[in-house]
Amino acid sequence: MRISLGVKTWQLVSRVFIPPVSPTAAVRWRASQTRLYCSSLPEQEKPQPSMLRHLTSKIKATGPISVAEYMREVLTNPVTGYYVRNNMLGPSGDFITSPEISQIFGELLGVWIISEWMGAGRPKQLQLVELGPGKGSLASDVLRVFSQLQSVFGEASVSLHLVEVSPALSELQAQNLTGTCSQKADAADEPVYRSGKTAAGLPVSWYRRIDDVPSGFSIIIAHEFFDALPIHKFQRTQKGWREVMVDIEPEKPDQLRLVVTPSPTLASSTLVQGFKGHQLHDVLVSPGSADLTADVDFSYLRTMAGGGVVSLGPVTQRTFLKNMGIDTRLQVLLRNCTDASTRKQLISSYDMLTNPEKMGERFHFFSLLHHSRLAKPQKPEGLRLEKKKQTAPLPVAGFTELSFS
Ligand code: SAH
């Protein structure tokens, strides 16, 4: 269905996208490798013996560990975890994500965030929270849109809050977003472990846990974050659902294997729904050297979010970006670009993001909104006879097609 109420969002799109952006920001092209085609280096090039030792001594001490515990250790162990140690994102890393492929991705999300802030009645304070910000590229592109549309915010105060477990990545984010204008907290266990300011003076704070982000009107974005969170894995056996665990290969003390527990575990008896893991037989090799991801179960997220919110989507990345005006943005960038190789890169990064065979249908957008966002405005009491036009809530951009008429 074509909905023609998105004029405000379209106005935002035109205000951001008609002026050309700075040449340095014009294209952020990266190798055409995505997390979808995650390929880690051969194991012998990146051995992580300390992680393997850590896991085998843990299993020896307490028995097989769940896949969730394995993922937690491998990805976020404070000393040897994959995200804590490695610079895995980008052309020389193990995988690349949409914000790293093209600036357009973050710009369209910037427009979406402003549109949602307007739809929520322009609260005086906006906390933009990002979970797992990687290199900080998405936040940086969003903030560029914020600067271009500064007048829309008026008196509202805007701040950025990053939830990140990796010290190495938080350094990178700080460089990208604040240059040299950030400092670490004095004590290592401070909830805000780093803070700084962007060149435009916007405050940025870093946390390890979302619970430490101050309360206040917040728009939370999480890109390629939920798939990095630990999952439990189950297998259906003749005796019912059983949990799959990680154990040591009996004949080979430095190799891991998957086993099915003979009796129910706490997880298998409490969870009715299994989760689908991601090539788990491969990920037992050289733990800590490669990324682990799981398919995101959106219906589970919806159930866990409960009745306090309304959910939209999931819609495919292609649908969302097209609804947000990616074609128009591409045309503007191409119009302002004469260099043949940059034009080629612009087109291929657009293709990577939207092609159904590439990232277009593999990745999805999902949104949880407060009920009030989509509620019909209440009829004022005592004016029942007055035929006043009721204004409908702003449609949620990206999830419905925008009308440019
Ligand atoms: N959003 C970025 C990076 C995705 S990779 C992008 O799309 O490019 C996953 C990110 O989540 C990394 O920054 C990683 O360090 C972070 N991360 C993983 N597990 C986390 C956890 N439990 N808490 C906070 N951050 C986490």
Coordinates of C-alpha atoms and ligand atoms in Angstrom, one line a residue:
M1 CA 0.0 0.0 0.0
R2 CA 1.3 3.4 -0.9
I3 CA 0.9 5.9 1.9
S4 CA 1.2 9.6 1.2
L5 CA 1.7 10.9 4.7
G6 CA 5.5 10.8 4.8
V7 CA 5.9 14.4 3.5
K8 CA 7.8 15.5 6.6
T9 CA 10.3 12.7 6.3
W10 CA 10.7 13.5 2.7
Q11 CA 11.4 17.1 3.5
L12 CA 14.1 16.0 5.9
V13 CA 15.5 13.7 3.2
S14 CA 15.7 16.6 0.7
R15 CA 17.2 19.0 3.2
V16 CA 20.0 16.5 4.0
F17 CA 20.5 15.1 0.6
I18 CA 20.2 18.0 -1.8
P19 CA 23.4 19.8 -0.7
P20 CA 26.4 17.7 -1.7
V21 CA 28.4 16.3 1.2
S22 CA 32.1 16.9 1.8
P23 CA 34.3 15.0 -0.7
T24 CA 35.9 13.0 2.0
A25 CA 32.5 11.8 3.2
A26 CA 31.2 11.2 -0.3
V27 CA 32.1 7.5 -0.4
R28 CA 33.2 5.2 2.2
W29 CA 33.9 2.2 0.1
R30 CA 35.2 -1.0 1.6
A31 CA 36.0 -4.4 0.1
S32 CA 32.9 -6.2 -1.1
Q33 CA 33.0 -8.7 1.7
T34 CA 30.2 -8.7 4.2
R35 CA 29.5 -10.4 7.4
L36 CA 27.2 -12.5 5.3
Y37 CA 30.3 -14.0 3.7
C38 CA 32.3 -13.9 6.9
S39 CA 35.7 -15.5 6.2
S40 CA 38.3 -15.6 8.9
L41 CA 41.9 -16.1 8.2
P42 CA 43.2 -19.7 8.2
E43 CA 43.5 -20.8 11.8
Q44 CA 47.2 -21.3 11.8
E45 CA 47.6 -17.6 11.0
K46 CA 45.7 -16.5 14.1
P47 CA 46.0 -19.1 16.7
Q48 CA 44.4 -18.3 20.1
P49 CA 46.0 -20.9 22.3
S50 CA 45.2 -19.0 25.5
M51 CA 41.5 -19.0 24.7
L52 CA 41.5 -22.7 24.0
R53 CA 43.5 -23.3 27.2
H54 CA 41.0 -21.2 29.1
L55 CA 38.0 -23.1 27.7
T56 CA 39.5 -26.6 28.2
S57 CA 40.5 -25.9 31.8
K58 CA 37.0 -24.5 32.5
I59 CA 35.4 -27.6 30.9
K60 CA 37.7 -29.9 32.9
A61 CA 36.8 -28.1 36.1
T62 CA 33.0 -27.9 35.7
G63 CA 32.0 -30.1 32.8
P64 CA 30.7 -29.3 29.3
I65 CA 29.6 -25.6 28.9
S66 CA 26.5 -24.4 27.0
V67 CA 26.9 -22.8 23.6
A68 CA 25.8 -19.6 25.2
E69 CA 28.7 -19.7 27.6
Y70 CA 31.0 -20.7 24.8
M71 CA 29.9 -17.7 22.7
R72 CA 30.2 -15.3 25.7
E73 CA 33.7 -16.4 26.5
V74 CA 34.9 -16.5 22.8
L75 CA 33.4 -13.1 21.9
T76 CA 33.6 -11.0 25.1
N77 CA 36.1 -12.5 27.6
P78 CA 37.8 -9.4 29.0
V79 CA 41.3 -10.7 28.2
T80 CA 41.2 -12.9 25.1
G81 CA 37.7 -12.4 23.6
Y82 CA 37.3 -11.9 19.9
Y83 CA 35.7 -8.4 20.2
V84 CA 37.9 -7.4 23.0
R85 CA 41.2 -8.1 21.3
N86 CA 40.7 -8.0 17.5
N87 CA 40.2 -5.3 15.0
M88 CA 37.8 -7.5 13.0
L89 CA 35.8 -4.9 11.1
G90 CA 36.8 -3.5 7.7
P91 CA 38.7 -4.6 4.6
S92 CA 41.6 -6.2 6.5
G93 CA 39.3 -7.7 9.1
D94 CA 37.0 -10.7 9.1
F95 CA 33.8 -9.1 8.0
I96 CA 32.3 -5.8 6.9
T97 CA 28.9 -4.3 7.7
S98 CA 26.5 -2.0 5.9
P99 CA 27.6 1.2 7.6
E100 CA 31.2 0.4 6.5
I101 CA 30.1 -0.2 2.9
S102 CA 28.4 3.2 2.3
Q103 CA 27.8 6.5 4.2
I104 CA 24.2 6.5 2.8
F105 CA 23.3 3.7 5.2
G106 CA 24.0 5.9 8.3
E107 CA 22.6 9.0 6.7
L108 CA 19.2 7.4 6.0
L109 CA 19.2 6.2 9.7
G110 CA 20.0 9.7 10.8
V111 CA 16.9 10.9 8.9
W112 CA 14.9 8.1 10.4
I113 CA 15.9 9.0 13.9
I114 CA 15.0 12.7 13.5
S115 CA 11.7 11.6 12.0
E116 CA 11.0 9.4 15.0
W117 CA 12.0 12.2 17.4
M118 CA 9.5 14.5 15.7
G119 CA 6.9 11.7 15.7
A120 CA 7.4 11.4 19.5
G121 CA 6.5 15.1 19.9
R122 CA 10.0 16.6 19.8
P123 CA 11.0 15.8 23.4
K124 CA 13.4 18.5 24.8
Q125 CA 16.1 15.9 25.4
L126 CA 17.2 13.2 22.9
Q127 CA 19.6 10.5 24.0
L128 CA 20.8 8.5 21.0
V129 CA 21.9 5.2 22.3
E130 CA 23.9 2.7 20.1
L131 CA 24.5 -0.9 21.1
G132 CA 27.7 -2.4 19.8
P133 CA 28.9 0.6 17.6
G134 CA 31.8 -1.2 15.9
K135 CA 34.1 1.4 14.5
G136 CA 31.6 4.3 15.2
S137 CA 30.9 4.8 11.5
L138 CA 27.1 4.5 11.8
A139 CA 27.1 7.0 14.7
S140 CA 29.4 9.4 12.8
D141 CA 27.1 9.4 9.6
V142 CA 24.0 9.9 11.8
L143 CA 25.7 12.9 13.6
R144 CA 26.6 14.5 10.3
V145 CA 22.9 14.5 9.4
F146 CA 22.1 15.9 12.8
S147 CA 24.6 18.8 12.1
Q148 CA 23.0 19.4 8.8
L149 CA 19.5 19.6 10.3
Q150 CA 20.6 21.3 13.5
S151 CA 17.9 23.9 13.2
V152 CA 15.2 21.2 13.3
F153 CA 16.3 20.3 16.9
G154 CA 15.9 23.9 18.1
E155 CA 16.5 24.1 21.8
A156 CA 16.5 20.3 22.3
S157 CA 19.7 18.8 23.8
V158 CA 21.1 15.8 22.0
S159 CA 23.7 13.4 23.5
L160 CA 25.3 10.1 22.3
H161 CA 25.5 7.0 24.5
L162 CA 27.6 4.0 23.3
V163 CA 27.3 0.6 24.8
E164 CA 30.5 -1.3 24.0
V165 CA 32.4 -4.1 25.7
S166 CA 35.5 -3.9 23.6
P167 CA 38.2 -1.5 24.8
A168 CA 40.0 -1.7 21.4
L169 CA 36.8 -0.8 19.5
S170 CA 35.9 2.0 22.0
E171 CA 39.2 3.6 21.3
L172 CA 38.5 3.5 17.6
Q173 CA 35.0 4.9 18.1
A174 CA 36.5 7.7 20.3
Q175 CA 38.9 8.6 17.5
N176 CA 36.2 8.6 14.9
L177 CA 33.7 10.6 16.8
T178 CA 35.6 12.9 19.1
G179 CA 39.2 13.0 17.7
T180 CA 41.4 13.7 20.7
C181 CA 38.5 15.1 22.8
S182 CA 37.7 12.1 25.0
Q183 CA 39.2 10.6 28.2
K184 CA 39.0 7.4 30.1
A185 CA 37.3 7.3 33.5
D186 CA 39.8 7.4 36.5
A187 CA 38.6 4.1 37.9
A188 CA 38.2 1.0 35.7
D189 CA 34.8 0.0 37.1
E190 CA 33.1 3.4 36.5
P191 CA 29.7 2.9 34.7
V192 CA 30.8 5.6 32.2
Y193 CA 34.2 4.3 31.3
R194 CA 35.0 7.0 28.7
S195 CA 33.5 10.3 27.9
G196 CA 34.1 13.1 25.4
K197 CA 32.7 15.6 23.0
T198 CA 32.3 15.7 19.2
A199 CA 33.7 18.6 17.2
A200 CA 30.2 20.1 17.2
G201 CA 30.2 19.9 21.0
L202 CA 27.8 17.0 21.4
P203 CA 28.5 14.9 24.5
V204 CA 29.4 11.2 24.1
S205 CA 29.6 8.6 26.8
W206 CA 30.7 4.9 26.8
Y207 CA 29.2 2.1 28.9
R208 CA 29.7 -1.6 29.2
R209 CA 26.0 -2.3 30.1
I210 CA 22.8 -0.8 28.8
D211 CA 21.5 -0.6 32.3
D212 CA 24.0 2.1 33.0
V213 CA 22.7 4.5 30.4
P214 CA 20.7 7.3 32.2
S215 CA 17.0 7.2 31.8
G216 CA 15.4 9.8 29.5
F217 CA 13.8 9.9 26.1
S218 CA 16.1 7.6 24.1
I219 CA 16.2 6.3 20.5
I220 CA 18.2 3.1 20.6
I221 CA 19.9 1.6 17.5
A222 CA 21.5 -1.8 17.3
H223 CA 23.0 -2.8 14.1
E224 CA 24.5 -6.4 13.8
F225 CA 24.3 -6.5 17.5
F226 CA 21.7 -9.1 18.5
D227 CA 23.3 -11.7 16.2
A228 CA 26.5 -11.4 18.3
L229 CA 24.7 -12.1 21.6
P230 CA 25.0 -15.6 23.1
I231 CA 22.4 -18.2 22.3
H232 CA 21.6 -21.7 23.6
K233 CA 21.4 -24.5 21.1
F234 CA 19.0 -27.4 21.4
Q235 CA 18.4 -30.7 19.6
R236 CA 15.3 -32.7 19.4
T237 CA 15.9 -36.3 20.6
Q238 CA 13.7 -39.3 21.2
K239 CA 13.5 -38.2 24.8
G240 CA 12.5 -34.6 24.0
W241 CA 14.5 -31.4 23.6
R242 CA 18.0 -31.6 24.9
E243 CA 20.7 -28.9 25.1
V244 CA 23.8 -29.0 22.9
M245 CA 26.9 -28.4 24.9
V246 CA 30.6 -27.8 24.2
D247 CA 33.0 -30.5 25.5
I248 CA 36.6 -31.6 25.0
E249 CA 37.2 -34.3 22.3
P250 CA 38.1 -37.4 24.4
E251 CA 41.0 -38.5 22.3
K252 CA 42.3 -35.0 21.5
P253 CA 42.7 -32.8 24.6
D254 CA 43.2 -29.6 22.5
Q255 CA 40.1 -30.1 20.4
L256 CA 36.5 -29.2 21.2
R257 CA 33.3 -31.0 20.2
L258 CA 29.6 -30.6 20.5
V259 CA 27.6 -33.1 22.7
V260 CA 23.9 -33.5 23.5
T261 CA 23.1 -33.6 27.2
P262 CA 21.5 -36.9 28.2
S263 CA 19.1 -35.2 30.6
P264 CA 17.3 -31.8 30.5
T265 CA 19.2 -28.7 31.5
L266 CA 17.8 -25.5 33.0
A267 CA 17.7 -23.9 29.6
S268 CA 16.1 -26.9 27.8
S269 CA 13.4 -27.1 30.5
T270 CA 12.6 -23.4 30.6
L271 CA 12.8 -22.5 26.9
V272 CA 10.1 -23.8 24.7
Q273 CA 11.7 -22.5 21.5
G274 CA 15.1 -23.6 20.2
F275 CA 17.5 -21.2 18.5
K276 CA 19.3 -21.8 15.3
G277 CA 23.1 -21.6 15.5
H278 CA 25.4 -20.6 12.8
Q279 CA 27.7 -23.4 11.5
L280 CA 28.7 -24.4 14.9
H281 CA 30.9 -27.3 13.8
D282 CA 33.3 -24.8 12.2
V283 CA 33.3 -22.3 15.1
L284 CA 34.8 -24.9 17.5
V285 CA 38.1 -24.5 15.7
S286 CA 40.6 -22.0 17.1
P287 CA 38.1 -20.2 19.4
G288 CA 38.6 -16.5 19.7
S289 CA 40.0 -16.1 16.2
A290 CA 36.7 -15.8 14.3
D291 CA 33.4 -14.2 14.8
L292 CA 30.4 -16.1 16.0
T293 CA 26.9 -15.1 14.9
A294 CA 23.4 -16.5 15.2
D295 CA 20.2 -15.9 13.2
V296 CA 18.2 -13.2 15.1
D297 CA 14.8 -14.5 16.2
F298 CA 12.7 -11.4 15.9
S299 CA 9.6 -13.0 17.3
Y300 CA 11.5 -13.8 20.4
L301 CA 12.6 -10.2 20.7
R302 CA 9.0 -9.1 20.2
T303 CA 7.8 -11.5 23.0
M304 CA 10.6 -10.4 25.4
A305 CA 9.8 -6.8 24.8
G306 CA 6.3 -7.5 26.1
G307 CA 3.1 -5.5 25.8
G308 CA 4.5 -2.1 26.6
V309 CA 5.7 -1.6 23.0
V310 CA 4.5 -2.0 19.5
S311 CA 6.7 -3.7 17.0
L312 CA 7.2 -2.9 13.3
G313 CA 8.8 -5.3 10.8
P314 CA 11.0 -7.1 10.3
V315 CA 11.2 -5.7 6.8
T316 CA 14.1 -6.4 4.5
Q317 CA 17.0 -4.0 4.4
R318 CA 16.2 -3.4 0.7
T319 CA 12.6 -2.4 1.5
F320 CA 13.6 -0.2 4.4
L321 CA 16.4 1.6 2.5
K322 CA 14.2 2.1 -0.6
N323 CA 11.4 3.5 1.6
M324 CA 13.9 5.8 3.1
G325 CA 14.9 7.2 -0.3
I326 CA 18.2 5.4 -1.0
D327 CA 17.6 5.8 -4.8
T328 CA 17.2 9.5 -4.5
R329 CA 20.4 9.8 -2.4
L330 CA 22.3 7.7 -4.9
Q331 CA 21.2 9.9 -7.8
V332 CA 22.3 13.1 -5.9
L333 CA 25.7 11.6 -5.1
L334 CA 26.2 10.5 -8.7
R335 CA 25.2 13.9 -10.0
N336 CA 27.9 15.5 -7.8
C337 CA 30.6 13.0 -8.8
T338 CA 32.6 13.0 -12.0
D339 CA 35.3 10.6 -11.1
A340 CA 34.5 7.3 -12.9
S341 CA 35.9 4.9 -10.3
T342 CA 34.1 6.7 -7.5
R343 CA 30.8 6.5 -9.5
K344 CA 31.4 2.8 -10.0
Q345 CA 32.0 2.3 -6.3
L346 CA 28.9 4.2 -5.4
I347 CA 26.8 2.0 -7.6
S348 CA 28.3 -1.2 -6.4
S349 CA 28.0 -0.3 -2.7
Y350 CA 24.3 0.6 -3.4
D351 CA 24.0 -2.8 -5.1
M352 CA 25.6 -4.6 -2.1
L353 CA 23.2 -2.9 0.3
T354 CA 20.0 -3.5 -1.6
N355 CA 20.5 -6.4 -4.0
P356 CA 18.2 -9.3 -2.8
E357 CA 21.0 -11.7 -3.5
K358 CA 23.5 -9.8 -1.4
M359 CA 22.6 -7.8 1.8
G360 CA 19.2 -6.6 0.6
E361 CA 17.2 -9.6 1.8
R362 CA 19.6 -11.2 4.2
F363 CA 19.4 -8.3 6.6
H364 CA 16.2 -6.9 8.3
F365 CA 15.0 -3.8 10.1
F366 CA 12.9 -4.2 13.2
S367 CA 11.5 -1.5 15.4
L368 CA 10.0 -1.4 18.9
L369 CA 8.1 1.8 19.7
H370 CA 6.3 3.1 22.7
H371 CA 2.5 2.7 22.3
S372 CA 2.0 6.5 22.4
R373 CA 3.9 6.9 19.2
L374 CA 1.2 5.3 17.1
A375 CA -1.8 6.2 19.3
K376 CA -4.5 8.4 17.7
P377 CA -4.5 11.8 19.3
Q378 CA -7.1 11.9 22.1
K379 CA -10.2 14.0 21.5
P380 CA -10.2 17.0 23.7
E381 CA -13.0 16.8 26.3
G382 CA -15.9 19.2 26.0
L383 CA -15.4 19.8 22.3
R384 CA -17.5 17.0 21.0
L385 CA -19.6 19.2 18.7
E386 CA -16.7 20.9 17.2
K387 CA -15.6 19.4 13.9
K388 CA -11.9 19.9 14.4
K389 CA -9.5 17.9 12.1
Q390 CA -7.7 15.3 14.0
T391 CA -4.1 15.0 13.0
A392 CA -2.9 11.4 12.6
P393 CA 0.4 10.3 14.1
L394 CA 3.4 10.6 11.7
P395 CA 3.9 7.3 9.9
V396 CA 7.0 5.5 10.9
A397 CA 9.5 6.1 8.0
G398 CA 11.1 3.1 6.4
F399 CA 8.3 0.7 7.3
T400 CA 5.9 2.3 4.8
E401 CA 6.6 3.7 1.4
L402 CA 7.2 7.4 1.3
S403 CA 5.3 9.5 -1.1
F404 CA 7.4 12.2 -2.8
S405 CA 4.3 13.9 -4.3
Ligands
SAH1 N1 27.3 -2.1 14.7 C1 28.6 -2.2 14.1 C2 29.4 -3.4 14.7 C3 28.8 -4.7 14.7 S1 29.9 -6.0 15.4 C4 28.4 -2.3 12.6 O1 27.3 -2.6 12.1 O2 29.4 -2.1 11.9 C5 29.2 -6.1 17.0 C6 29.5 -5.0 18.0 O3 28.9 -5.3 19.2 C7 31.0 -4.8 18.3 O4 31.2 -3.4 18.5 C8 31.2 -5.6 19.6 O5 32.3 -5.2 20.3 C9 29.9 -5.2 20.3 N2 29.5 -6.2 21.3 C10 29.4 -7.5 21.2 N3 28.8 -8.1 22.3 C11 28.5 -7.0 23.1 C12 27.9 -7.0 24.4 N4 27.5 -8.0 25.1 N5 27.8 -5.7 25.0 C13 28.1 -4.6 24.3 N6 28.7 -4.6 23.1 C14 28.9 -5.8 22.5

